[in-house]
Amino acid sequence: MSTAPIALQLYTLRFVSESMDAILAHAAAAGYRGVETAGTKGLAAAELADLLQKHSLEAASMHTGVAALAEDVAGQIAYAQALDCGYLTISSIPQDARPTDAAGWQALGQQFGEYGAACAQAGIRLCYHNHDFEFARVEGRYALEWMLDAAPDTLHWQPDLAWVTRGHADPLAMLEQYAGRCPLIHVKDLHPNGQGEDEKGFADVGYGIMDWDALLPAAAKAGAVWYIVEHDLPAEPIRTIQRSYTYLAEKLG
């Protein structure tokens, strides 16, 4: 297994098996050093920690939801601590909870910042994972900017570089703008427009149109600790994680 800081977002393998043990085995076999959870299949933290240890995998990050944090932020922190996981990441904002004006995005950022402060007291960093809707223009700025700038010290960003691109924003400029706040990078590729529709337009890393020769150094400069491979709907999940890992490991050296 590589020592490169490459993890796999387990959402990529959600259709492969009902067993977390089997899913982690695939990640380990492909060479990944860590994983990012996308749900825990009902496992207690100790059970998941044991499985990670079995497969010599680290918990790079744990995706969580807005509702889960609102209901029990202490419980989410405790679960992450049991996995020896240094990052909790908000996976998205439910559609009916997305603000429509700058003040709403700022208020949401402040709320997330409060969760982030609680995480920081436990030695955990709270991140936010974007899709494309956060790049809607709201009162002259991206919605994401209003949200992140409302909590500059306690809310970090997990840039999903493909979704940034789909939001018609410049991922290089965004990485530079939020340098120092981007410990987790979602490495995802895109087919050319109109291609790969059976995969929602996403491609294996290195097999699409994203300029990794420029993006990976920019991500490192922005503070990347983990590079996390994800594909939202791979036609061949095992091939996807293998090819993506091989390409990224070669690029990172």
JSON list of N, CA and C in Angstrom, two decimals, residues 130-179:
[
{"chain": "A", "resi": 130, "resn": "ASN", "atom": "N", "xyz": [-18.38, 20.92, -1.61]},
{"chain": "A", "resi": 130, "resn": "ASN", "atom": "CA", "xyz": [-19.25, 21.59, -2.56]},
{"chain": "A", "resi": 130, "resn": "ASN", "atom": "C", "xyz": [-19.76, 20.68, -3.68]},
{"chain": "A", "resi": 131, "resn": "HIS", "atom": "N", "xyz": [-20.89, 21.11, -4.26]},
{"chain": "A", "resi": 131, "resn": "HIS", "atom": "CA", "xyz": [-21.34, 20.62, -5.55]},
{"chain": "A", "resi": 131, "resn": "HIS", "atom": "C", "xyz": [-21.28, 21.82, -6.51]},
{"chain": "A", "resi": 132, "resn": "ASP", "atom": "N", "xyz": [-22.23, 21.97, -7.41]},
{"chain": "A", "resi": 132, "resn": "ASP", "atom": "CA", "xyz": [-22.18, 23.13, -8.30]},
{"chain": "A", "resi": 132, "resn": "ASP", "atom": "C", "xyz": [-23.11, 24.26, -7.87]},
{"chain": "A", "resi": 133, "resn": "PHE", "atom": "N", "xyz": [-24.15, 23.94, -7.07]},
{"chain": "A", "resi": 133, "resn": "PHE", "atom": "CA", "xyz": [-25.13, 24.98, -6.75]},
{"chain": "A", "resi": 133, "resn": "PHE", "atom": "C", "xyz": [-24.54, 26.11, -5.91]},
{"chain": "A", "resi": 134, "resn": "GLU", "atom": "N", "xyz": [-23.44, 25.84, -5.21]},
{"chain": "A", "resi": 134, "resn": "GLU", "atom": "CA", "xyz": [-22.81, 26.88, -4.38]},
{"chain": "A", "resi": 134, "resn": "GLU", "atom": "C", "xyz": [-22.12, 27.96, -5.21]},
{"chain": "A", "resi": 135, "resn": "PHE", "atom": "N", "xyz": [-22.07, 27.75, -6.54]},
{"chain": "A", "resi": 135, "resn": "PHE", "atom": "CA", "xyz": [-21.43, 28.72, -7.41]},
{"chain": "A", "resi": 135, "resn": "PHE", "atom": "C", "xyz": [-22.45, 29.57, -8.17]},
{"chain": "A", "resi": 136, "resn": "ALA", "atom": "N", "xyz": [-23.68, 29.53, -7.67]},
{"chain": "A", "resi": 136, "resn": "ALA", "atom": "CA", "xyz": [-24.67, 30.50, -8.14]},
{"chain": "A", "resi": 136, "resn": "ALA", "atom": "C", "xyz": [-24.25, 31.89, -7.65]},
{"chain": "A", "resi": 137, "resn": "ARG", "atom": "N", "xyz": [-24.44, 32.88, -8.49]},
{"chain": "A", "resi": 137, "resn": "ARG", "atom": "CA", "xyz": [-24.13, 34.25, -8.11]},
{"chain": "A", "resi": 137, "resn": "ARG", "atom": "C", "xyz": [-25.24, 34.80, -7.21]},
{"chain": "A", "resi": 138, "resn": "VAL", "atom": "N", "xyz": [-24.86, 35.26, -6.05]},
{"chain": "A", "resi": 138, "resn": "VAL", "atom": "CA", "xyz": [-25.78, 35.84, -5.08]},
{"chain": "A", "resi": 138, "resn": "VAL", "atom": "C", "xyz": [-25.25, 37.21, -4.68]},
{"chain": "A", "resi": 139, "resn": "GLU", "atom": "N", "xyz": [-25.95, 38.23, -5.10]},
{"chain": "A", "resi": 139, "resn": "GLU", "atom": "CA", "xyz": [-25.54, 39.60, -4.75]},
{"chain": "A", "resi": 139, "resn": "GLU", "atom": "C", "xyz": [-24.08, 39.86, -5.08]},
{"chain": "A", "resi": 140, "resn": "GLY", "atom": "N", "xyz": [-23.69, 39.41, -6.27]},
{"chain": "A", "resi": 140, "resn": "GLY", "atom": "CA", "xyz": [-22.37, 39.73, -6.80]},
{"chain": "A", "resi": 140, "resn": "GLY", "atom": "C", "xyz": [-21.25, 38.79, -6.44]},
{"chain": "A", "resi": 141, "resn": "ARG", "atom": "N", "xyz": [-21.53, 37.77, -5.61]},
{"chain": "A", "resi": 141, "resn": "ARG", "atom": "CA", "xyz": [-20.49, 36.82, -5.23]},
{"chain": "A", "resi": 141, "resn": "ARG", "atom": "C", "xyz": [-21.05, 35.41, -5.32]},
{"chain": "A", "resi": 142, "resn": "TYR", "atom": "N", "xyz": [-20.14, 34.42, -5.32]},
{"chain": "A", "resi": 142, "resn": "TYR", "atom": "CA", "xyz": [-20.61, 33.04, -5.23]},
{"chain": "A", "resi": 142, "resn": "TYR", "atom": "C", "xyz": [-21.23, 32.80, -3.86]},
{"chain": "A", "resi": 143, "resn": "ALA", "atom": "N", "xyz": [-22.28, 32.01, -3.84]},
{"chain": "A", "resi": 143, "resn": "ALA", "atom": "CA", "xyz": [-22.89, 31.64, -2.56]},
{"chain": "A", "resi": 143, "resn": "ALA", "atom": "C", "xyz": [-21.85, 31.03, -1.62]},
{"chain": "A", "resi": 144, "resn": "LEU", "atom": "N", "xyz": [-20.95, 30.21, -2.18]},
{"chain": "A", "resi": 144, "resn": "LEU", "atom": "CA", "xyz": [-19.91, 29.57, -1.38]},
{"chain": "A", "resi": 144, "resn": "LEU", "atom": "C", "xyz": [-19.04, 30.61, -0.66]},
{"chain": "A", "resi": 145, "resn": "GLU", "atom": "N", "xyz": [-18.75, 31.70, -1.33]},
{"chain": "A", "resi": 145, "resn": "GLU", "atom": "CA", "xyz": [-17.92, 32.74, -0.72]},
{"chain": "A", "resi": 145, "resn": "GLU", "atom": "C", "xyz": [-18.62, 33.37, 0.48]},
{"chain": "A", "resi": 146, "resn": "TRP", "atom": "N", "xyz": [-19.88, 33.69, 0.34]},
{"chain": "A", "resi": 146, "resn": "TRP", "atom": "CA", "xyz": [-20.62, 34.24, 1.48]},
{"chain": "A", "resi": 146, "resn": "TRP", "atom": "C", "xyz": [-20.55, 33.28, 2.67]},
{"chain": "A", "resi": 147, "resn": "MET", "atom": "N", "xyz": [-20.72, 31.98, 2.39]},
{"chain": "A", "resi": 147, "resn": "MET", "atom": "CA", "xyz": [-20.76, 31.00, 3.47]},
{"chain": "A", "resi": 147, "resn": "MET", "atom": "C", "xyz": [-19.38, 30.82, 4.11]},
{"chain": "A", "resi": 148, "resn": "LEU", "atom": "N", "xyz": [-18.35, 30.59, 3.31]},
{"chain": "A", "resi": 148, "resn": "LEU", "atom": "CA", "xyz": [-17.02, 30.35, 3.88]},
{"chain": "A", "resi": 148, "resn": "LEU", "atom": "C", "xyz": [-16.48, 31.58, 4.59]},
{"chain": "A", "resi": 149, "resn": "ASP", "atom": "N", "xyz": [-16.74, 32.76, 4.03]},
{"chain": "A", "resi": 149, "resn": "ASP", "atom": "CA", "xyz": [-16.18, 33.97, 4.63]},
{"chain": "A", "resi": 149, "resn": "ASP", "atom": "C", "xyz": [-16.88, 34.34, 5.93]},
{"chain": "A", "resi": 150, "resn": "ALA", "atom": "N", "xyz": [-18.02, 33.73, 6.21]},
{"chain": "A", "resi": 150, "resn": "ALA", "atom": "CA", "xyz": [-18.73, 34.01, 7.46]},
{"chain": "A", "resi": 150, "resn": "ALA", "atom": "C", "xyz": [-18.10, 33.30, 8.66]},
{"chain": "A", "resi": 151, "resn": "ALA", "atom": "N", "xyz": [-17.24, 32.32, 8.40]},
{"chain": "A", "resi": 151, "resn": "ALA", "atom": "CA", "xyz": [-16.59, 31.58, 9.50]},
{"chain": "A", "resi": 151, "resn": "ALA", "atom": "C", "xyz": [-15.16, 31.24, 9.09]},
{"chain": "A", "resi": 152, "resn": "PRO", "atom": "N", "xyz": [-14.31, 32.24, 8.93]},
{"chain": "A", "resi": 152, "resn": "PRO", "atom": "CA", "xyz": [-12.99, 32.02, 8.36]},
{"chain": "A", "resi": 152, "resn": "PRO", "atom": "C", "xyz": [-12.05, 31.18, 9.23]},
{"chain": "A", "resi": 153, "resn": "ASP", "atom": "N", "xyz": [-12.32, 31.10, 10.52]},
{"chain": "A", "resi": 153, "resn": "ASP", "atom": "CA", "xyz": [-11.40, 30.40, 11.41]},
{"chain": "A", "resi": 153, "resn": "ASP", "atom": "C", "xyz": [-11.82, 28.97, 11.74]},
{"chain": "A", "resi": 154, "resn": "THR", "atom": "N", "xyz": [-13.10, 28.65, 11.58]},
{"chain": "A", "resi": 154, "resn": "THR", "atom": "CA", "xyz": [-13.59, 27.35, 12.06]},
{"chain": "A", "resi": 154, "resn": "THR", "atom": "C", "xyz": [-14.27, 26.50, 10.98]},
{"chain": "A", "resi": 155, "resn": "LEU", "atom": "N", "xyz": [-14.44, 27.04, 9.78]},
{"chain": "A", "resi": 155, "resn": "LEU", "atom": "CA", "xyz": [-15.03, 26.27, 8.69]},
{"chain": "A", "resi": 155, "resn": "LEU", "atom": "C", "xyz": [-14.04, 26.20, 7.55]},
{"chain": "A", "resi": 156, "resn": "HIS", "atom": "N", "xyz": [-13.69, 24.97, 7.18]},
{"chain": "A", "resi": 156, "resn": "HIS", "atom": "CA", "xyz": [-12.73, 24.75, 6.11]},
{"chain": "A", "resi": 156, "resn": "HIS", "atom": "C", "xyz": [-13.47, 24.23, 4.87]},
{"chain": "A", "resi": 157, "resn": "TRP", "atom": "N", "xyz": [-12.75, 24.10, 3.78]},
{"chain": "A", "resi": 157, "resn": "TRP", "atom": "CA", "xyz": [-13.38, 23.75, 2.52]},
{"chain": "A", "resi": 157, "resn": "TRP", "atom": "C", "xyz": [-12.76, 22.49, 1.95]},
{"chain": "A", "resi": 158, "resn": "GLN", "atom": "N", "xyz": [-13.62, 21.57, 1.51]},
{"chain": "A", "resi": 158, "resn": "GLN", "atom": "CA", "xyz": [-13.19, 20.41, 0.74]},
{"chain": "A", "resi": 158, "resn": "GLN", "atom": "C", "xyz": [-13.57, 20.67, -0.71]},
{"chain": "A", "resi": 159, "resn": "PRO", "atom": "N", "xyz": [-12.66, 21.22, -1.51]},
{"chain": "A", "resi": 159, "resn": "PRO", "atom": "CA", "xyz": [-13.01, 21.52, -2.90]},
{"chain": "A", "resi": 159, "resn": "PRO", "atom": "C", "xyz": [-13.21, 20.25, -3.71]},
{"chain": "A", "resi": 160, "resn": "ASP", "atom": "N", "xyz": [-14.38, 20.09, -4.28]},
{"chain": "A", "resi": 160, "resn": "ASP", "atom": "CA", "xyz": [-14.60, 19.05, -5.29]},
{"chain": "A", "resi": 160, "resn": "ASP", "atom": "C", "xyz": [-14.35, 19.74, -6.62]},
{"chain": "A", "resi": 161, "resn": "LEU", "atom": "N", "xyz": [-13.17, 19.49, -7.18]},
{"chain": "A", "resi": 161, "resn": "LEU", "atom": "CA", "xyz": [-12.69, 20.29, -8.30]},
{"chain": "A", "resi": 161, "resn": "LEU", "atom": "C", "xyz": [-13.53, 20.11, -9.55]},
{"chain": "A", "resi": 162, "resn": "ALA", "atom": "N", "xyz": [-14.10, 18.92, -9.74]},
{"chain": "A", "resi": 162, "resn": "ALA", "atom": "CA", "xyz": [-14.97, 18.72, -10.90]},
{"chain": "A", "resi": 162, "resn": "ALA", "atom": "C", "xyz": [-16.27, 19.50, -10.75]},
{"chain": "A", "resi": 163, "resn": "TRP", "atom": "N", "xyz": [-16.84, 19.49, -9.55]},
{"chain": "A", "resi": 163, "resn": "TRP", "atom": "CA", "xyz": [-18.07, 20.24, -9.33]},
{"chain": "A", "resi": 163, "resn": "TRP", "atom": "C", "xyz": [-17.82, 21.75, -9.39]},
{"chain": "A", "resi": 164, "resn": "VAL", "atom": "N", "xyz": [-16.64, 22.21, -8.96]},
{"chain": "A", "resi": 164, "resn": "VAL", "atom": "CA", "xyz": [-16.30, 23.62, -9.13]},
{"chain": "A", "resi": 164, "resn": "VAL", "atom": "C", "xyz": [-16.35, 23.98, -10.61]},
{"chain": "A", "resi": 165, "resn": "THR", "atom": "N", "xyz": [-15.75, 23.12, -11.42]},
{"chain": "A", "resi": 165, "resn": "THR", "atom": "CA", "xyz": [-15.72, 23.34, -12.86]},
{"chain": "A", "resi": 165, "resn": "THR", "atom": "C", "xyz": [-17.13, 23.33, -13.43]},
{"chain": "A", "resi": 166, "resn": "ARG", "atom": "N", "xyz": [-17.95, 22.40, -12.99]},
{"chain": "A", "resi": 166, "resn": "ARG", "atom": "CA", "xyz": [-19.34, 22.34, -13.46]},
{"chain": "A", "resi": 166, "resn": "ARG", "atom": "C", "xyz": [-20.14, 23.56, -13.02]},
{"chain": "A", "resi": 167, "resn": "GLY", "atom": "N", "xyz": [-19.71, 24.18, -11.96]},
{"chain": "A", "resi": 167, "resn": "GLY", "atom": "CA", "xyz": [-20.37, 25.41, -11.51]},
{"chain": "A", "resi": 167, "resn": "GLY", "atom": "C", "xyz": [-19.90, 26.63, -12.26]},
{"chain": "A", "resi": 168, "resn": "HIS", "atom": "N", "xyz": [-19.07, 26.41, -13.30]},
{"chain": "A", "resi": 168, "resn": "HIS", "atom": "CA", "xyz": [-18.55, 27.49, -14.16]},
{"chain": "A", "resi": 168, "resn": "HIS", "atom": "C", "xyz": [-17.66, 28.45, -13.38]},
{"chain": "A", "resi": 169, "resn": "ALA", "atom": "N", "xyz": [-16.98, 27.93, -12.38]},
{"chain": "A", "resi": 169, "resn": "ALA", "atom": "CA", "xyz": [-15.98, 28.69, -11.65]},
{"chain": "A", "resi": 169, "resn": "ALA", "atom": "C", "xyz": [-14.60, 28.17, -12.02]},
{"chain": "A", "resi": 170, "resn": "ASP", "atom": "N", "xyz": [-13.58, 28.91, -11.67]},
{"chain": "A", "resi": 170, "resn": "ASP", "atom": "CA", "xyz": [-12.19, 28.55, -11.98]},
{"chain": "A", "resi": 170, "resn": "ASP", "atom": "C", "xyz": [-11.59, 27.86, -10.76]},
{"chain": "A", "resi": 171, "resn": "PRO", "atom": "N", "xyz": [-11.35, 26.54, -10.84]},
{"chain": "A", "resi": 171, "resn": "PRO", "atom": "CA", "xyz": [-10.83, 25.84, -9.65]},
{"chain": "A", "resi": 171, "resn": "PRO", "atom": "C", "xyz": [-9.46, 26.35, -9.22]},
{"chain": "A", "resi": 172, "resn": "LEU", "atom": "N", "xyz": [-8.62, 26.77, -10.15]},
{"chain": "A", "resi": 172, "resn": "LEU", "atom": "CA", "xyz": [-7.31, 27.29, -9.77]},
{"chain": "A", "resi": 172, "resn": "LEU", "atom": "C", "xyz": [-7.45, 28.58, -8.98]},
{"chain": "A", "resi": 173, "resn": "ALA", "atom": "N", "xyz": [-8.33, 29.44, -9.42]},
{"chain": "A", "resi": 173, "resn": "ALA", "atom": "CA", "xyz": [-8.53, 30.71, -8.71]},
{"chain": "A", "resi": 173, "resn": "ALA", "atom": "C", "xyz": [-9.15, 30.47, -7.34]},
{"chain": "A", "resi": 174, "resn": "MET", "atom": "N", "xyz": [-10.07, 29.52, -7.26]},
{"chain": "A", "resi": 174, "resn": "MET", "atom": "CA", "xyz": [-10.71, 29.24, -5.97]},
{"chain": "A", "resi": 174, "resn": "MET", "atom": "C", "xyz": [-9.73, 28.63, -4.99]},
{"chain": "A", "resi": 175, "resn": "LEU", "atom": "N", "xyz": [-8.86, 27.75, -5.45]},
{"chain": "A", "resi": 175, "resn": "LEU", "atom": "CA", "xyz": [-7.84, 27.18, -4.57]},
{"chain": "A", "resi": 175, "resn": "LEU", "atom": "C", "xyz": [-6.91, 28.26, -4.05]},
{"chain": "A", "resi": 176, "resn": "GLU", "atom": "N", "xyz": [-6.54, 29.19, -4.91]},
{"chain": "A", "resi": 176, "resn": "GLU", "atom": "CA", "xyz": [-5.67, 30.28, -4.48]},
{"chain": "A", "resi": 176, "resn": "GLU", "atom": "C", "xyz": [-6.39, 31.18, -3.48]},
{"chain": "A", "resi": 177, "resn": "GLN", "atom": "N", "xyz": [-7.66, 31.45, -3.72]},
{"chain": "A", "resi": 177, "resn": "GLN", "atom": "CA", "xyz": [-8.42, 32.33, -2.84]},
{"chain": "A", "resi": 177, "resn": "GLN", "atom": "C", "xyz": [-8.55, 31.77, -1.43]},
{"chain": "A", "resi": 178, "resn": "TYR", "atom": "N", "xyz": [-8.71, 30.43, -1.35]},
{"chain": "A", "resi": 178, "resn": "TYR", "atom": "CA", "xyz": [-8.93, 29.81, -0.05]},
{"chain": "A", "resi": 178, "resn": "TYR", "atom": "C", "xyz": [-7.73, 28.97, 0.41]},
{"chain": "A", "resi": 179, "resn": "ALA", "atom": "N", "xyz": [-6.56, 29.36, -0.05]},
{"chain": "A", "resi": 179, "resn": "ALA", "atom": "CA", "xyz": [-5.33, 28.68, 0.37]},
{"chain": "A", "resi": 179, "resn": "ALA", "atom": "C", "xyz": [-5.23, 28.69, 1.89]}
]
